[in-house]
mmCIF file of C-alpha atoms and ligand atoms in Angstrom:
data_model
loop_
_atom_site.group_PDB
_atom_site.id
_atom_site.type_symbol
_atom_site.label_atom_id
_atom_site.label_comp_id
_atom_site.label_asym_id
_atom_site.label_seq_id
_atom_site.Cartn_x
_atom_site.Cartn_y
_atom_site.Cartn_z
ATOM 1 C CA MET A 1 1.842 -8.020 -14.546
ATOM 2 C CA ILE A 2 0.218 -5.033 -12.863
ATOM 3 C CA ASP A 3 -2.420 -3.525 -15.168
ATOM 4 C CA PRO A 4 -1.649 0.207 -15.601
ATOM 5 C CA ASN A 5 -5.369 1.062 -15.707
ATOM 6 C CA MET A 6 -6.135 -0.609 -12.397
ATOM 7 C CA LYS A 7 -6.892 1.393 -9.281
ATOM 8 C CA PHE A 8 -5.554 -0.323 -6.169
ATOM 9 C CA ILE A 9 -7.599 -0.112 -2.993
ATOM 10 C CA VAL A 10 -5.363 -1.399 -0.214
ATOM 11 C CA ALA A 11 -6.558 -1.936 3.367
ATOM 12 C CA ASN A 12 -3.903 -1.655 6.053
ATOM 13 C CA TRP A 13 -5.461 -2.984 9.264
ATOM 14 C CA LYS A 14 -2.234 -2.355 11.199
ATOM 15 C CA MET A 15 -2.194 -4.133 14.609
ATOM 16 C CA ASN A 16 -5.978 -4.304 14.865
ATOM 17 C CA GLY A 17 -8.457 -7.133 14.964
ATOM 18 C CA LEU A 18 -9.148 -10.404 16.708
ATOM 19 C CA ILE A 19 -10.438 -13.506 14.939
ATOM 20 C CA THR A 20 -14.117 -12.890 15.676
ATOM 21 C CA ASP A 21 -14.349 -9.238 14.669
ATOM 22 C CA SER A 22 -12.170 -9.714 11.612
ATOM 23 C CA LYS A 23 -14.462 -12.535 10.462
ATOM 24 C CA THR A 24 -17.486 -10.243 10.709
ATOM 25 C CA LEU A 25 -15.656 -7.417 8.935
ATOM 26 C CA MET A 26 -14.589 -9.707 6.086
ATOM 27 C CA GLN A 27 -18.041 -11.277 5.809
ATOM 28 C CA GLU A 28 -19.501 -7.818 5.189
ATOM 29 C CA ILE A 29 -16.779 -6.901 2.681
ATOM 30 C CA VAL A 30 -17.119 -10.207 0.804
ATOM 31 C CA LEU A 31 -20.909 -9.760 0.630
ATOM 32 C CA GLN A 32 -20.421 -6.453 -1.157
ATOM 33 C CA ALA A 33 -17.441 -7.450 -3.303
ATOM 34 C CA ASN A 34 -19.613 -7.833 -6.407
ATOM 35 C CA SER A 35 -20.371 -4.130 -6.293
ATOM 36 C CA PHE A 36 -16.692 -3.148 -6.559
ATOM 37 C CA PRO A 37 -15.750 -2.058 -10.115
ATOM 38 C CA GLU A 38 -13.742 -4.578 -12.149
ATOM 39 C CA THR A 39 -11.007 -1.968 -12.504
ATOM 40 C CA ASN A 40 -10.497 -1.732 -8.738
ATOM 41 C CA ARG A 41 -8.080 -4.256 -7.310
ATOM 42 C CA VAL A 42 -8.881 -4.693 -3.625
ATOM 43 C CA ILE A 43 -6.091 -5.931 -1.358
ATOM 44 C CA ILE A 44 -6.557 -6.599 2.364
ATOM 45 C CA CYS A 45 -3.450 -6.505 4.576
ATOM 46 C CA PRO A 46 -4.397 -7.887 8.009
ATOM 47 C CA PRO A 47 -2.001 -8.549 10.873
ATOM 48 C CA ALA A 48 -0.088 -11.818 10.391
ATOM 49 C CA THR A 49 -2.298 -13.623 12.932
ATOM 50 C CA LEU A 50 -5.389 -13.116 10.752
ATOM 51 C CA ILE A 51 -3.980 -13.708 7.266
ATOM 52 C CA SER A 52 -4.966 -17.354 7.122
ATOM 53 C CA ASN A 53 -8.597 -16.676 8.082
ATOM 54 C CA VAL A 54 -8.938 -13.704 5.761
ATOM 55 C CA GLN A 55 -7.400 -15.730 2.943
ATOM 56 C CA LYS A 56 -10.067 -18.422 3.401
ATOM 57 C CA GLN A 57 -12.861 -15.857 3.406
ATOM 58 C CA VAL A 58 -11.798 -14.156 0.144
ATOM 59 C CA LYS A 59 -11.236 -17.396 -1.791
ATOM 60 C CA ALA A 60 -14.356 -17.092 -3.949
ATOM 61 C CA THR A 61 -13.786 -13.380 -4.668
ATOM 62 C CA LYS A 62 -11.241 -11.256 -6.535
ATOM 63 C CA ILE A 63 -10.016 -9.744 -3.284
ATOM 64 C CA LEU A 64 -6.320 -10.374 -2.627
ATOM 65 C CA VAL A 65 -4.408 -10.560 0.624
ATOM 66 C CA GLY A 66 -1.097 -9.058 1.715
ATOM 67 C CA GLY A 67 1.192 -8.852 4.715
ATOM 68 C CA GLN A 68 2.224 -5.644 6.491
ATOM 69 C CA ASP A 69 5.949 -6.370 6.678
ATOM 70 C CA CYS A 70 8.435 -9.189 6.148
ATOM 71 C CA HIS A 71 11.983 -9.994 7.199
ATOM 72 C CA SER A 72 14.868 -9.606 4.782
ATOM 73 C CA GLU A 73 16.003 -13.206 5.287
ATOM 74 C CA GLU A 74 14.156 -16.260 4.033
ATOM 75 C CA LYS A 75 14.384 -18.182 7.325
ATOM 76 C CA GLY A 76 16.484 -18.592 10.441
ATOM 77 C CA ALA A 77 16.994 -17.431 14.014
ATOM 78 C CA PHE A 78 14.938 -14.240 13.868
ATOM 79 C CA THR A 79 12.522 -14.646 16.768
ATOM 80 C CA GLY A 80 9.220 -12.906 16.277
ATOM 81 C CA ASN A 81 9.681 -12.167 12.577
ATOM 82 C CA VAL A 82 7.828 -13.431 9.523
ATOM 83 C CA SER A 83 9.539 -14.094 6.184
ATOM 84 C CA ALA A 84 8.290 -13.288 2.709
ATOM 85 C CA VAL A 85 8.242 -17.008 1.901
ATOM 86 C CA GLN A 86 5.976 -17.596 4.907
ATOM 87 C CA LEU A 87 3.584 -14.882 3.740
ATOM 88 C CA ARG A 88 3.539 -16.439 0.302
ATOM 89 C CA ASP A 89 2.897 -19.822 1.921
ATOM 90 C CA LEU A 90 -0.249 -18.327 3.529
ATOM 91 C CA GLY A 91 -1.504 -17.227 0.119
ATOM 92 C CA CYS A 92 -0.398 -13.601 0.239
ATOM 93 C CA GLU A 93 0.318 -11.888 -3.068
ATOM 94 C CA TYR A 94 1.456 -8.551 -1.651
ATOM 95 C CA VAL A 95 3.408 -7.100 1.230
ATOM 96 C CA ILE A 96 3.528 -3.533 2.536
ATOM 97 C CA LEU A 97 7.109 -2.448 3.273
ATOM 98 C CA GLY A 98 8.691 0.643 4.812
ATOM 99 C CA HIS A 99 5.490 1.958 6.349
ATOM 100 C CA SER A 100 6.276 5.122 8.338
ATOM 101 C CA GLU A 101 5.294 3.331 11.556
ATOM 102 C CA ARG A 102 8.050 0.787 10.875
ATOM 103 C CA ARG A 103 10.512 3.446 9.707
ATOM 104 C CA GLY A 104 9.696 5.339 12.923
ATOM 105 C CA TYR A 105 9.130 2.826 15.755
ATOM 106 C CA GLU A 106 11.400 0.095 14.356
ATOM 107 C CA GLU A 107 13.952 2.514 12.889
ATOM 108 C CA GLU A 108 13.900 0.857 9.487
ATOM 109 C CA SER A 109 16.235 2.453 6.956
ATOM 110 C CA ASN A 110 15.786 2.754 3.212
ATOM 111 C CA GLU A 111 18.509 0.136 2.804
ATOM 112 C CA LEU A 112 16.658 -2.363 4.991
ATOM 113 C CA VAL A 113 13.416 -1.699 3.133
ATOM 114 C CA ALA A 114 15.234 -2.435 -0.145
ATOM 115 C CA LYS A 115 16.586 -5.713 1.268
ATOM 116 C CA LYS A 116 13.125 -6.740 2.450
ATOM 117 C CA ALA A 117 11.690 -5.859 -0.958
ATOM 118 C CA GLU A 118 14.294 -8.029 -2.656
ATOM 119 C CA ALA A 119 13.401 -10.928 -0.354
ATOM 120 C CA ALA A 120 9.722 -10.371 -1.142
ATOM 121 C CA HIS A 121 10.357 -10.404 -4.896
ATOM 122 C CA ASN A 122 12.395 -13.593 -4.530
ATOM 123 C CA ALA A 123 9.335 -15.107 -2.818
ATOM 124 C CA TYR A 124 7.092 -13.922 -5.716
ATOM 125 C CA LEU A 125 5.364 -11.304 -3.568
ATOM 126 C CA LYS A 126 4.505 -7.879 -4.986
ATOM 127 C CA THR A 127 5.667 -5.005 -2.813
ATOM 128 C CA ILE A 128 3.888 -1.828 -1.731
ATOM 129 C CA ILE A 129 6.778 0.397 -0.678
ATOM 130 C CA CYS A 130 5.797 3.374 1.475
ATOM 131 C CA VAL A 131 7.487 6.767 1.376
ATOM 132 C CA GLY A 132 6.514 10.145 2.786
ATOM 133 C CA GLU A 133 7.808 13.201 4.591
ATOM 134 C CA LYS A 134 7.373 13.987 8.295
ATOM 135 C CA LEU A 135 5.733 17.230 9.383
ATOM 136 C CA ASP A 136 9.071 18.986 9.915
ATOM 137 C CA GLU A 137 10.215 17.888 6.444
ATOM 138 C CA LYS A 138 7.147 19.273 4.682
ATOM 139 C CA LYS A 139 9.072 22.121 3.044
ATOM 140 C CA HIS A 140 11.428 19.602 1.442
ATOM 141 C CA SER A 141 8.910 16.864 0.711
ATOM 142 C CA LEU A 142 10.078 16.344 -2.882
ATOM 143 C CA ALA A 143 13.718 15.815 -1.884
ATOM 144 C CA VAL A 144 12.697 13.526 1.015
ATOM 145 C CA VAL A 145 10.500 11.222 -1.056
ATOM 146 C CA GLU A 146 12.970 11.237 -3.947
ATOM 147 C CA LYS A 147 15.734 9.896 -1.687
ATOM 148 C CA GLN A 148 13.382 7.308 -0.172
ATOM 149 C CA VAL A 149 12.341 6.095 -3.626
ATOM 150 C CA GLU A 150 15.941 5.999 -4.859
ATOM 151 C CA GLU A 151 17.189 4.009 -1.873
ATOM 152 C CA SER A 152 14.213 1.802 -0.930
ATOM 153 C CA LEU A 153 13.713 0.082 -4.283
ATOM 154 C CA PRO A 154 15.958 -2.903 -4.985
ATOM 155 C CA VAL A 155 17.294 -3.685 -8.457
ATOM 156 C CA SER A 156 14.566 -6.335 -8.743
ATOM 157 C CA ALA A 157 11.762 -3.739 -8.465
ATOM 158 C CA ASP A 158 9.807 -3.009 -11.610
ATOM 159 C CA ARG A 159 6.261 -2.260 -12.751
ATOM 160 C CA THR A 160 5.275 -5.925 -12.522
ATOM 161 C CA ASN A 161 6.121 -6.400 -8.849
ATOM 162 C CA THR A 162 6.203 -3.019 -7.140
ATOM 163 C CA MET A 163 3.949 -0.124 -6.150
ATOM 164 C CA ILE A 164 4.901 3.018 -4.257
ATOM 165 C CA ALA A 165 2.556 4.416 -1.611
ATOM 166 C CA TYR A 166 3.073 8.117 -0.934
ATOM 167 C CA GLU A 167 1.964 8.674 2.655
ATOM 168 C CA PRO A 168 2.820 12.028 4.222
ATOM 169 C CA VAL A 169 3.468 11.027 7.830
ATOM 170 C CA TRP A 170 1.530 14.047 9.153
ATOM 171 C CA ALA A 171 -1.564 12.918 7.222
ATOM 172 C CA ILE A 172 -1.646 9.395 8.691
ATOM 173 C CA GLY A 173 -4.481 8.967 11.173
ATOM 174 C CA SER A 174 -4.733 12.744 11.617
ATOM 175 C CA GLY A 175 -7.703 13.619 9.430
ATOM 176 C CA GLU A 176 -5.413 16.164 7.756
ATOM 177 C CA ILE A 177 -4.861 15.657 4.082
ATOM 178 C CA PRO A 178 -2.774 17.450 1.451
ATOM 179 C CA THR A 179 -4.624 19.340 -1.280
ATOM 180 C CA THR A 180 -5.058 17.424 -4.527
ATOM 181 C CA GLU A 181 -2.561 19.871 -6.080
ATOM 182 C CA GLU A 182 -0.013 18.907 -3.432
ATOM 183 C CA ILE A 183 -0.680 15.198 -4.001
ATOM 184 C CA GLU A 184 -0.302 15.678 -7.747
ATOM 185 C CA THR A 185 2.993 17.553 -7.320
ATOM 186 C CA VAL A 186 4.565 14.851 -5.154
ATOM 187 C CA HIS A 187 3.185 12.006 -7.282
ATOM 188 C CA ALA A 188 4.489 13.680 -10.456
ATOM 189 C CA HIS A 189 7.898 13.949 -8.822
ATOM 190 C CA ILE A 190 7.849 10.281 -7.818
ATOM 191 C CA PHE A 191 6.755 9.439 -11.375
ATOM 192 C CA GLU A 192 9.743 11.331 -12.803
ATOM 193 C CA THR A 193 12.112 9.763 -10.281
ATOM 194 C CA LEU A 194 10.914 6.290 -11.258
ATOM 195 C CA GLU A 195 11.411 7.133 -14.953
ATOM 196 C CA ARG A 196 14.943 8.282 -14.232
ATOM 197 C CA LEU A 197 15.640 5.053 -12.329
ATOM 198 C CA GLY A 198 14.414 3.011 -15.294
ATOM 199 C CA LYS A 199 11.367 1.870 -13.350
ATOM 200 C CA SER A 200 8.616 3.548 -15.330
ATOM 201 C CA GLY A 201 5.086 2.311 -14.929
ATOM 202 C CA VAL A 202 5.350 1.508 -11.220
ATOM 203 C CA PRO A 203 1.914 2.506 -9.846
ATOM 204 C CA ILE A 204 1.890 5.261 -7.203
ATOM 205 C CA LEU A 205 -0.783 5.130 -4.483
ATOM 206 C CA TYR A 206 -1.750 7.801 -1.988
ATOM 207 C CA GLY A 207 -2.249 7.090 1.740
ATOM 208 C CA GLY A 208 -3.074 9.177 4.798
ATOM 209 C CA SER A 209 -6.585 9.952 6.100
ATOM 210 C CA VAL A 210 -8.288 8.436 3.058
ATOM 211 C CA LYS A 211 -12.027 8.054 3.635
ATOM 212 C CA ALA A 212 -15.125 7.469 1.532
ATOM 213 C CA SER A 213 -15.781 11.198 1.110
ATOM 214 C CA ASN A 214 -12.335 12.044 -0.337
ATOM 215 C CA THR A 215 -11.528 8.872 -2.314
ATOM 216 C CA GLU A 216 -13.059 9.952 -5.607
ATOM 217 C CA GLU A 217 -11.143 13.222 -5.695
ATOM 218 C CA ILE A 218 -7.888 11.504 -4.753
ATOM 219 C CA LEU A 219 -8.294 8.683 -7.288
ATOM 220 C CA ALA A 220 -9.091 11.210 -10.041
ATOM 221 C CA THR A 221 -5.849 13.106 -9.366
ATOM 222 C CA PRO A 222 -3.227 12.672 -12.086
ATOM 223 C CA TYR A 223 -0.533 10.076 -11.295
ATOM 224 C CA VAL A 224 -2.633 8.457 -8.522
ATOM 225 C CA SER A 225 -3.166 4.738 -9.140
ATOM 226 C CA GLY A 226 -4.828 3.860 -5.863
ATOM 227 C CA VAL A 227 -5.182 4.428 -2.153
ATOM 228 C CA LEU A 228 -3.719 2.854 0.993
ATOM 229 C CA VAL A 229 -6.377 3.011 3.687
ATOM 230 C CA GLY A 230 -5.736 2.653 7.416
ATOM 231 C CA GLY A 231 -8.477 3.630 9.886
ATOM 232 C CA ALA A 232 -11.317 3.613 7.355
ATOM 233 C CA SER A 233 -10.469 0.053 6.314
ATOM 234 C CA LEU A 234 -11.622 -1.270 9.700
ATOM 235 C CA LYS A 235 -15.264 -0.383 9.160
ATOM 236 C CA ALA A 236 -17.035 -2.391 6.448
ATOM 237 C CA PRO A 237 -19.437 0.352 5.241
ATOM 238 C CA ASP A 238 -16.597 2.895 4.977
ATOM 239 C CA PHE A 239 -14.177 0.521 3.283
ATOM 240 C CA CYS A 240 -16.815 -0.814 0.863
ATOM 241 C CA ALA A 241 -17.766 2.742 -0.132
ATOM 242 C CA ILE A 242 -14.074 3.409 -0.869
ATOM 243 C CA ALA A 243 -13.724 0.148 -2.830
ATOM 244 C CA ARG A 244 -16.856 0.961 -4.877
ATOM 245 C CA THR A 245 -15.461 4.289 -6.087
ATOM 246 C CA LYS A 246 -15.358 4.298 -9.856
ATOM 247 C CA ILE A 247 -13.233 6.770 -11.746
ATOM 248 C CA GLU A 248 -14.375 7.474 -15.284
ATOM 249 C CA TYR A 249 -11.291 9.396 -16.265
ATOM 250 C CA SER A 250 -8.019 7.634 -15.706
ATOM 251 C CA TYR A 251 -4.846 9.689 -16.215
HETATM 252 P P1 PGA B 1 -4.919 6.238 7.869
HETATM 253 O O1 PGA B 1 -3.603 5.349 7.736
HETATM 254 O O2 PGA B 1 -5.801 5.941 6.669
HETATM 255 O O3 PGA B 1 -5.556 5.819 9.156
HETATM 256 O O4 PGA B 1 -4.494 7.662 7.867
HETATM 257 C C1 PGA B 1 -2.998 5.113 6.491
HETATM 258 C C2 PGA B 1 -1.766 4.272 6.661
HETATM 259 O O5 PGA B 1 -1.060 4.404 7.677
HETATM 260 O O6 PGA B 1 -1.458 3.433 5.795
#
C-alpha cells in the first residue's frame, strides 16, 4: 500500500554509470540516508546492468530500487529485453514505464505502456508511469496528458501499485521548468482524470529539471507527491540534498 502522505524521491540514472562510479555514488548516498526524512521514500532506478550491485548496497537502508523499463511479456524470444519478473528477481520493487525517451526513441505507444504496466503488476512491481506534453503540444498539455493517463494505465492499476510522473518533455534535461502554477494546473487535471477513471489516490510526481534548489517549492505544490530526478540524481551531494527536503505542509 502506497502511503498517501509519502513524498517519493525517484532517481532515474538513465543509461549512465559503470560499476565503479555507481558504487561510489551509492556509497555516498547510503552514508547520508539517515538524514532523509522518514516521510520521503527514496527509489533508485539504475540501468539494468547495475541493479544487482545497487540492490546489495541499499540492503541495510530504506532505499528501494527500480528498473527503467520492462517488456510486456514474462519471458521468451525477445533478445535484449528484460521482463518484469526478472526485475523482481533482482529485488526491484518499482519500474519506470513510458518515459518520454522510450515513447520517443523506441516509439512506445500508450497501449504498449499499459501492457507493460500490467506485466509489471503481475510480477508484483509498482509502476511509475510517465506522461507529459512535447514543446509543440504545450498549448494543449491538459488534453495530451489526459489521453496518456486514460490509455497508459491498465485495469490493474490502482493507488497501491501505481504512480504517475508528469514530465513535460521540454523540461527534461533542459533546465527549463514550468511555473508552480502550471505544475499545479496539470497535476490537478491528472488528479481529476484519475478520479474519473476510478483510480483515486494514485500519487502524481513531477519530473523535468528537478534540482536541489527547486525541490522544496515543487514538493510543496498542491497535488505533487514526489519528484522524478534525472541529471541531478547522478551527483551524490545534489541528490542527497533533494532527498533531504522536508515539506511541513502536505496537501
Ligand atoms: P532531468 O530528467 O531531471 O535530467 O530533467 C528527468 C527525467 O527524464 O526523468
